[in-house]
Amino acid sequence: MTAGRLVGRDVARVEDAALIRGRGRFVDDIAPPGALHAAFLRSPHAHARILRVDTAAARALPGVQAVLLADDLRPHLTDMRLVVALPSPSYRLELHRPILAAAEVAHVGEALAVVIADSRALAEDALALIEVDYDPLPAIADCDAALLPDAPLAHSGADSNLVAQMTVAYGDVDAAFAAAPHRFAETLHIHRGGSHSMECRGVVALHDATEDRLTVWSSTQTPHAAKRLLCDLLDMDESRLRVVTPDVGGGFGPKLVFYPEEVVVPLAARLLGRPVKWIEDRAEHFVATTQERDQSWRVEIATDAAGRILGLRGDLVHDHGAWTARGVNVPQGAVAAMPLAYMVPAFRMTIRAAVTNKVPVTPVRGAGQPQGVFAMERLLDRAAQGLGLDRAEIRRRNLVPADRMPYATPLKTRGGIAVTLDSGDYPRCQQMALDAIDWAGFPARQQAARLAGRHLGIGLANYVEGTGRGPFEQVSVRVEPSGRIVVASGAAAMGQSTATMLAQIVAEQLGADVADIRVITGDTAATPLGIGGSNSRQAVLAGSSAHVAALKVREKALAIAGTMLEVATEDLEIEAGAVRVKGAPGLCVTLAAIARAAAGQPGFMLPGGRGPGLAATEEVVIDAMTYANGTAAVEVAVDVETGGVTILRLVFAHDCGRALHPRIVDGQLMGGIAHGIGNALYEHMRFDEQAQPISTTLADYLLVTATEMPPVEILHLHSPTPLNPLGIKGVGEAGVIPIPAAVAAAVEDALAPFGARIRRVPLSPVDVVALVDPAAAGPR
Amino acid sequence: MSESRHIALHVNGERREAETPVRQHLADFLRGTLGLTGTHLGCEHGVCGACTVLVDGRAVRACLMLAVQAAGRAVTTIEGLAAADGTLHPLQQAFCDHHGLQCGFCTPGILATLVEYLAENPDPGAEDLRIALSGNICRCTGYDSIVAAALAAARALRGEAA
């Protein structure tokens, strides 16, 4: 892949200069003078009626400025609920979550009051003084149980716990199964936990009473959506409200959701006439920030004798949590990911989303795709075992081959857009991974280890991921009369080097250095339109807009310089902050001078004939997603006494099209791989039968640390997509997607002498020990 | 509840005096009272390591130490790592060179942990560094780039070519 002067190269990140000196500005670093601090009273019950709330003692505490309940907010809001569900015809229940619970709480952690005080500590003191009489109601914790006829209702007003149902289907599945010589079925339980960005959420709001203007800083991935909701809820016109995403200490999904705290804090600032700050602590994050969690899959695959897939069918029960905080996109994404890498002639999956009395479920890095891939890859392993085929060979026979690209599938995205695999060579990618991990030589390694009493296993998993979800991201590129280049985008940075990406693309065209570019992301005052960070989309969408805008500014600069220098534009080049005549570097005009000329003088013609200003704003619209792919291969050692799983090697071969910054691509993948290892072996958000969360510290909920990371080898294939001008595909989520499937396959392989069948993740040591049947192990 | 003490301590080489509630932890004191917001809070229960600072040269979780306990001590935060002329500490430079940070939230604590560790272990192996880092959680990087940066910084601190 040809690299440009800057694009495609490992340039220094523009984010690092401030962050490495401790001069970043995260939401908790914003401290307007006179700010008050908010703390939220959260339900200790998974399900209860609120009978009485007495705030008198809390209000009387010195330093407390206000204690607000739902009724106190009602006169100031146009709606008491957050209506944020993505459109879908599948909903059976309307579950818009309340901004503050008034009559009933539906999960532990749901907020019902807010205290505003001189300090956070005082606000928390006051929380302890609020008296609430709850009438506990039966709670439902398990999504499968929630759909049984006599299950307790998660919401006392509802007639069932079925919040949504849909079927994704094409082809004549039942006929395919009826005629198929081989069928293999599985029941799988797949759990994912939270995102656990190291920075929790937070909101700071500043109200200017003179002009009734609100500035809201939120650790959000979607500032423009937040602004729209705030304008609606507070009934303010857009010109009076600004939402800014400051430095964000990791997002990974849940920060794309709009939360009750994001409206309560600005409203409190407006009511009290003082800035108000709320910073979520980790204890709150476990019960108030959205998570993924549980899915049960009953699935079946039909194949011919050679292992070619004839059909896939099944149903999926999805834990939706207590409210619709985003939609049904997680199970939808899971099902969509299932067949994507393979040629599947007939397909039918039914999704049933079940309400539970737990934290609402919304996407976490991967957004259902790890689950869909897990289901598919487990079925392929079952089929390989049943047919006596090598697990890699059955995949090779079914992967969409390179000569079928672009490959139109009968699937549609959630927005009804056709799913067409645009580019790639999936079989070659798999082969790269197999070669790197010495798949062919593994049986000998495994046999030797077994003779020595060690249990080695190997597994692999393929994924194809829809990235770059449209429709657009706005980017403006402006050369100020000082010569400074300012790039502003609706993209929201949360650690993925978004500013560097934009600076690289723009500097490439304007003859500048990356460090010369000032990038503003996630500020609604700098960019009127925006979608924000999700779906591995920002390099694809914002990158494309930045590229086209920079090209326009470049052309205009050359045209104006041509007039100023009286030279044809073909004879000009742009370099080091100036436009110069090729071969005569002394003949030049700086970008600053061009920008000043383009700013105009009263009564004088603009040079270049291209209108005023040296700037361009672009919203490149790309509806179709571009599909990235990859293969993970994992070798493990399993200690059958302790249940400990050690990943000895992990190979990740992938294709994200052209790489804008190879080191950043690797960094995104490595972070995802670590997260995937967590999902495979460690991360478990546990609740008891009453839906009480019981893994609410980082000592109970285990995140991968440096010692759990295996040696990882990343291999690259570059198939540029034709769908955007840079040829790129998203890479922010890829790493996580195939890891649980590949690790499960490897552990199952290691435990083959015990006849183990892995049907769930995460796999704790206890789970692994339970899979080992000593009677089948024979003498050791 | 709101009882407070007047404390004096050295922070990043400067003598600082301030009033602190007795229940305030060192991280809130550094961030709120002194305005040194480079120290970050990730869990406030001593697991994630983001708030790690150096107290008399020892890596300490600033969420598990009360501000009053720092009276008379010398505290170093990320703001105090670079040289007076602004030259980055070799660890800071190595983290930039090796993409050892993405969102940068855990980085201050990781740097503090490594400053202490490399002072006592100037020539560590990658596995030693992984163990040394096992009390600091990073959700972005997968740690490989952090280990690579730490190895490079160790070489630089030993006076070898990076």
PDB file of C-alpha atoms in Angstrom, chain A residues 12-13 15-17 19-24 26 28-30 61 119 121-122 125 194-200 247-250 252 277 280-283 286 364-365 494-497 663-668 670-672 674-675 678-679 683 696-699 701 703-707 709-712, chain B residues 1-2 23 28 31-32 36-45 47-50 77-83 85-89 91-108 111 127-147:
ATOM      1  CA  ALA A  12       3.632  11.663  16.035  1.00  0.00           C
ATOM      2  CA  ARG A  13       0.177  11.893  17.605  1.00  0.00           C
ATOM      3  CA  GLU A  15      -2.932  14.323  21.298  1.00  0.00           C
ATOM      4  CA  ASP A  16       0.196  13.313  23.170  1.00  0.00           C
ATOM      5  CA  ALA A  17       1.794  16.696  23.838  1.00  0.00           C
ATOM      6  CA  LEU A  19      -1.768  14.221  27.712  1.00  0.00           C
ATOM      7  CA  ILE A  20       1.785  13.129  28.473  1.00  0.00           C
ATOM      8  CA  ARG A  21       2.373  16.205  30.652  1.00  0.00           C
ATOM      9  CA  GLY A  22      -0.890  15.862  32.561  1.00  0.00           C
ATOM     10  CA  ARG A  23      -2.361  18.828  30.713  1.00  0.00           C
ATOM     11  CA  GLY A  24      -5.272  17.042  29.117  1.00  0.00           C
ATOM     12  CA  PHE A  26     -11.085  15.716  30.856  1.00  0.00           C
ATOM     13  CA  ASP A  28     -13.549  16.362  35.748  1.00  0.00           C
ATOM     14  CA  ASP A  29     -10.718  18.816  35.038  1.00  0.00           C
ATOM     15  CA  ILE A  30     -13.240  21.512  34.131  1.00  0.00           C
ATOM     16  CA  LEU A  61     -27.830  20.015  55.869  1.00  0.00           C
ATOM     17  CA  SER A 119     -18.970  19.801  47.470  1.00  0.00           C
ATOM     18  CA  ALA A 121     -18.708  14.947  49.743  1.00  0.00           C
ATOM     19  CA  LEU A 122     -21.481  17.098  51.211  1.00  0.00           C
ATOM     20  CA  ASP A 125     -23.665  13.141  53.010  1.00  0.00           C
ATOM     21  CA  GLY A 194     -19.417  -3.394  30.596  1.00  0.00           C
ATOM     22  CA  SER A 195     -17.087  -1.130  28.682  1.00  0.00           C
ATOM     23  CA  HIS A 196     -15.228   0.172  31.725  1.00  0.00           C
ATOM     24  CA  SER A 197     -13.442   3.043  30.152  1.00  0.00           C
ATOM     25  CA  MET A 198     -10.940   4.128  32.769  1.00  0.00           C
ATOM     26  CA  GLU A 199     -12.692   7.480  32.945  1.00  0.00           C
ATOM     27  CA  CYS A 200     -16.281   7.128  34.067  1.00  0.00           C
ATOM     28  CA  ASP A 247     -10.829  14.890  26.340  1.00  0.00           C
ATOM     29  CA  VAL A 248     -12.505  11.548  26.939  1.00  0.00           C
ATOM     30  CA  GLY A 249     -10.825   8.809  28.915  1.00  0.00           C
ATOM     31  CA  GLY A 250     -12.145   5.984  26.777  1.00  0.00           C
ATOM     32  CA  PHE A 252     -16.078   1.867  24.085  1.00  0.00           C
ATOM     33  CA  LYS A 277     -20.718  19.313  38.060  1.00  0.00           C
ATOM     34  CA  GLU A 280     -19.659   9.387  37.994  1.00  0.00           C
ATOM     35  CA  ASP A 281     -17.606   7.204  40.289  1.00  0.00           C
ATOM     36  CA  ARG A 282     -16.796   3.574  39.542  1.00  0.00           C
ATOM     37  CA  ALA A 283     -19.406   2.282  41.973  1.00  0.00           C
ATOM     38  CA  PHE A 286     -21.341  -0.485  37.535  1.00  0.00           C
ATOM     39  CA  VAL A 364     -20.112  -2.130  24.072  1.00  0.00           C
ATOM     40  CA  ARG A 365     -17.106  -2.281  21.711  1.00  0.00           C
ATOM     41  CA  MET A 494     -12.353   9.264  22.944  1.00  0.00           C
ATOM     42  CA  GLY A 495      -8.803   8.041  22.719  1.00  0.00           C
ATOM     43  CA  GLN A 496      -8.689   6.611  19.201  1.00  0.00           C
ATOM     44  CA  SER A 497      -6.360   9.325  17.865  1.00  0.00           C
ATOM     45  CA  ARG A 663       0.826   2.089  14.619  1.00  0.00           C
ATOM     46  CA  ILE A 664      -2.574   3.461  15.559  1.00  0.00           C
ATOM     47  CA  VAL A 665      -4.247   0.566  13.712  1.00  0.00           C
ATOM     48  CA  ASP A 666      -2.189  -1.882  15.755  1.00  0.00           C
ATOM     49  CA  GLY A 667      -3.040   0.018  18.918  1.00  0.00           C
ATOM     50  CA  GLN A 668      -6.758  -0.157  18.193  1.00  0.00           C
ATOM     51  CA  MET A 670      -4.456  -4.639  20.576  1.00  0.00           C
ATOM     52  CA  GLY A 671      -6.928  -2.839  22.816  1.00  0.00           C
ATOM     53  CA  GLY A 672      -9.774  -4.775  21.257  1.00  0.00           C
ATOM     54  CA  ALA A 674      -7.334  -7.375  25.310  1.00  0.00           C
ATOM     55  CA  HIS A 675     -11.039  -6.638  25.698  1.00  0.00           C
ATOM     56  CA  GLY A 678     -11.497 -10.290  29.051  1.00  0.00           C
ATOM     57  CA  ASN A 679     -14.797 -11.357  27.503  1.00  0.00           C
ATOM     58  CA  GLU A 683     -15.152 -10.178  32.648  1.00  0.00           C
ATOM     59  CA  THR A 696     -19.458  -3.967  41.515  1.00  0.00           C
ATOM     60  CA  THR A 697     -15.784  -3.285  42.094  1.00  0.00           C
ATOM     61  CA  LEU A 698     -12.800  -3.751  39.822  1.00  0.00           C
ATOM     62  CA  ALA A 699     -11.614  -6.351  42.319  1.00  0.00           C
ATOM     63  CA  TYR A 701     -15.152  -7.542  37.882  1.00  0.00           C
ATOM     64  CA  LEU A 703     -10.281  -6.378  33.624  1.00  0.00           C
ATOM     65  CA  VAL A 704      -7.270  -7.770  31.794  1.00  0.00           C
ATOM     66  CA  THR A 705      -3.947  -6.500  33.090  1.00  0.00           C
ATOM     67  CA  ALA A 706      -0.490  -6.664  31.529  1.00  0.00           C
ATOM     68  CA  THR A 707       0.238 -10.110  32.929  1.00  0.00           C
ATOM     69  CA  MET A 709      -1.796 -10.535  27.765  1.00  0.00           C
ATOM     70  CA  PRO A 710      -0.272 -13.260  25.598  1.00  0.00           C
ATOM     71  CA  PRO A 711       2.274 -12.705  22.859  1.00  0.00           C
ATOM     72  CA  VAL A 712       0.215 -11.249  20.020  1.00  0.00           C
TER      73      VAL A 712
ATOM     74  CA  MET B   1     -17.604  15.642  59.370  1.00  0.00           C
ATOM     75  CA  SER B   2     -16.122  18.744  57.837  1.00  0.00           C
ATOM     76  CA  ARG B  23     -11.581  12.954  55.096  1.00  0.00           C
ATOM     77  CA  ASP B  28      -8.878  15.028  45.492  1.00  0.00           C
ATOM     78  CA  ARG B  31      -6.760  17.794  41.808  1.00  0.00           C
ATOM     79  CA  GLY B  32      -9.205  20.035  43.605  1.00  0.00           C
ATOM     80  CA  LEU B  36      -3.078  19.533  39.589  1.00  0.00           C
ATOM     81  CA  THR B  37      -5.602  17.711  37.420  1.00  0.00           C
ATOM     82  CA  GLY B  38      -3.035  15.476  35.738  1.00  0.00           C
ATOM     83  CA  THR B  39      -3.676  12.865  38.441  1.00  0.00           C
ATOM     84  CA  HIS B  40      -6.783  10.910  37.452  1.00  0.00           C
ATOM     85  CA  LEU B  41      -9.317   8.896  39.411  1.00  0.00           C
ATOM     86  CA  GLY B  42     -10.481   5.669  37.813  1.00  0.00           C
ATOM     87  CA  CYS B  43     -12.048   3.630  40.604  1.00  0.00           C
ATOM     88  CA  GLU B  44     -11.442   5.224  44.034  1.00  0.00           C
ATOM     89  CA  HIS B  45     -11.075   1.767  45.516  1.00  0.00           C
ATOM     90  CA  VAL B  47      -7.603  -1.320  41.999  1.00  0.00           C
ATOM     91  CA  CYS B  48      -7.128   0.557  38.725  1.00  0.00           C
ATOM     92  CA  GLY B  49      -3.968   2.476  39.579  1.00  0.00           C
ATOM     93  CA  ALA B  50      -4.845   5.576  37.538  1.00  0.00           C
ATOM     94  CA  THR B  77       2.713  13.990  40.024  1.00  0.00           C
ATOM     95  CA  ILE B  78       2.779  13.749  36.250  1.00  0.00           C
ATOM     96  CA  GLU B  79       3.069  17.548  36.110  1.00  0.00           C
ATOM     97  CA  GLY B  80       6.423  17.211  37.862  1.00  0.00           C
ATOM     98  CA  LEU B  81       8.030  14.577  35.646  1.00  0.00           C
ATOM     99  CA  ALA B  82       9.444  16.742  32.875  1.00  0.00           C
ATOM    100  CA  ALA B  83      12.613  18.749  33.436  1.00  0.00           C
ATOM    101  CA  ASP B  85      13.107  23.421  30.818  1.00  0.00           C
ATOM    102  CA  GLY B  86      10.179  21.335  29.608  1.00  0.00           C
ATOM    103  CA  THR B  87      12.224  18.403  28.303  1.00  0.00           C
ATOM    104  CA  LEU B  88      10.136  15.291  28.692  1.00  0.00           C
ATOM    105  CA  HIS B  89      11.210  12.597  31.142  1.00  0.00           C
ATOM    106  CA  LEU B  91       9.436   7.668  30.104  1.00  0.00           C
ATOM    107  CA  GLN B  92       7.189  10.420  28.771  1.00  0.00           C
ATOM    108  CA  GLN B  93       9.188  10.576  25.555  1.00  0.00           C
ATOM    109  CA  ALA B  94       9.132   6.813  25.152  1.00  0.00           C
ATOM    110  CA  PHE B  95       5.363   6.678  25.654  1.00  0.00           C
ATOM    111  CA  CYS B  96       4.941   9.213  22.828  1.00  0.00           C
ATOM    112  CA  ASP B  97       7.404   7.367  20.603  1.00  0.00           C
ATOM    113  CA  HIS B  98       5.790   3.948  21.115  1.00  0.00           C
ATOM    114  CA  HIS B  99       2.078   4.864  21.167  1.00  0.00           C
ATOM    115  CA  GLY B 100       2.043   3.930  24.838  1.00  0.00           C
ATOM    116  CA  LEU B 101      -1.075   5.987  25.392  1.00  0.00           C
ATOM    117  CA  GLN B 102      -4.384   6.286  23.596  1.00  0.00           C
ATOM    118  CA  CYS B 103      -6.951   8.136  25.706  1.00  0.00           C
ATOM    119  CA  GLY B 104      -4.225   8.973  28.196  1.00  0.00           C
ATOM    120  CA  PHE B 105      -6.389   8.585  31.285  1.00  0.00           C
ATOM    121  CA  CYS B 106      -4.428   5.771  32.928  1.00  0.00           C
ATOM    122  CA  THR B 107      -1.066   7.153  31.766  1.00  0.00           C
ATOM    123  CA  PRO B 108      -0.194   9.369  34.765  1.00  0.00           C
ATOM    124  CA  LEU B 111       4.237   6.644  34.573  1.00  0.00           C
ATOM    125  CA  GLU B 127       8.031 -10.029  31.800  1.00  0.00           C
ATOM    126  CA  ASP B 128       9.338  -8.112  34.829  1.00  0.00           C
ATOM    127  CA  LEU B 129       7.671  -4.992  33.493  1.00  0.00           C
ATOM    128  CA  ARG B 130       4.376  -6.770  32.986  1.00  0.00           C
ATOM    129  CA  ILE B 131       4.388  -7.844  36.615  1.00  0.00           C
ATOM    130  CA  ALA B 132       5.362  -4.345  37.723  1.00  0.00           C
ATOM    131  CA  LEU B 133       2.441  -2.947  35.692  1.00  0.00           C
ATOM    132  CA  SER B 134      -0.101  -5.484  36.872  1.00  0.00           C
ATOM    133  CA  GLY B 135      -1.589  -3.000  39.330  1.00  0.00           C
ATOM    134  CA  ASN B 136      -2.391  -0.485  36.606  1.00  0.00           C
ATOM    135  CA  ILE B 137      -5.323  -1.040  34.283  1.00  0.00           C
ATOM    136  CA  CYS B 138      -5.345   0.320  30.755  1.00  0.00           C
ATOM    137  CA  ARG B 139      -8.453  -0.327  28.680  1.00  0.00           C
ATOM    138  CA  CYS B 140      -7.090   1.101  25.430  1.00  0.00           C
ATOM    139  CA  THR B 141      -3.692  -0.302  24.548  1.00  0.00           C
ATOM    140  CA  GLY B 142      -3.537  -3.988  25.418  1.00  0.00           C
ATOM    141  CA  TYR B 143      -0.267  -3.089  27.201  1.00  0.00           C
ATOM    142  CA  ASP B 144       2.246  -4.184  24.526  1.00  0.00           C
ATOM    143  CA  SER B 145       3.044  -0.614  23.537  1.00  0.00           C
ATOM    144  CA  ILE B 146       3.392   0.334  27.210  1.00  0.00           C
ATOM    145  CA  VAL B 147       5.891  -2.447  27.787  1.00  0.00           C
TER     146      VAL B 147
END
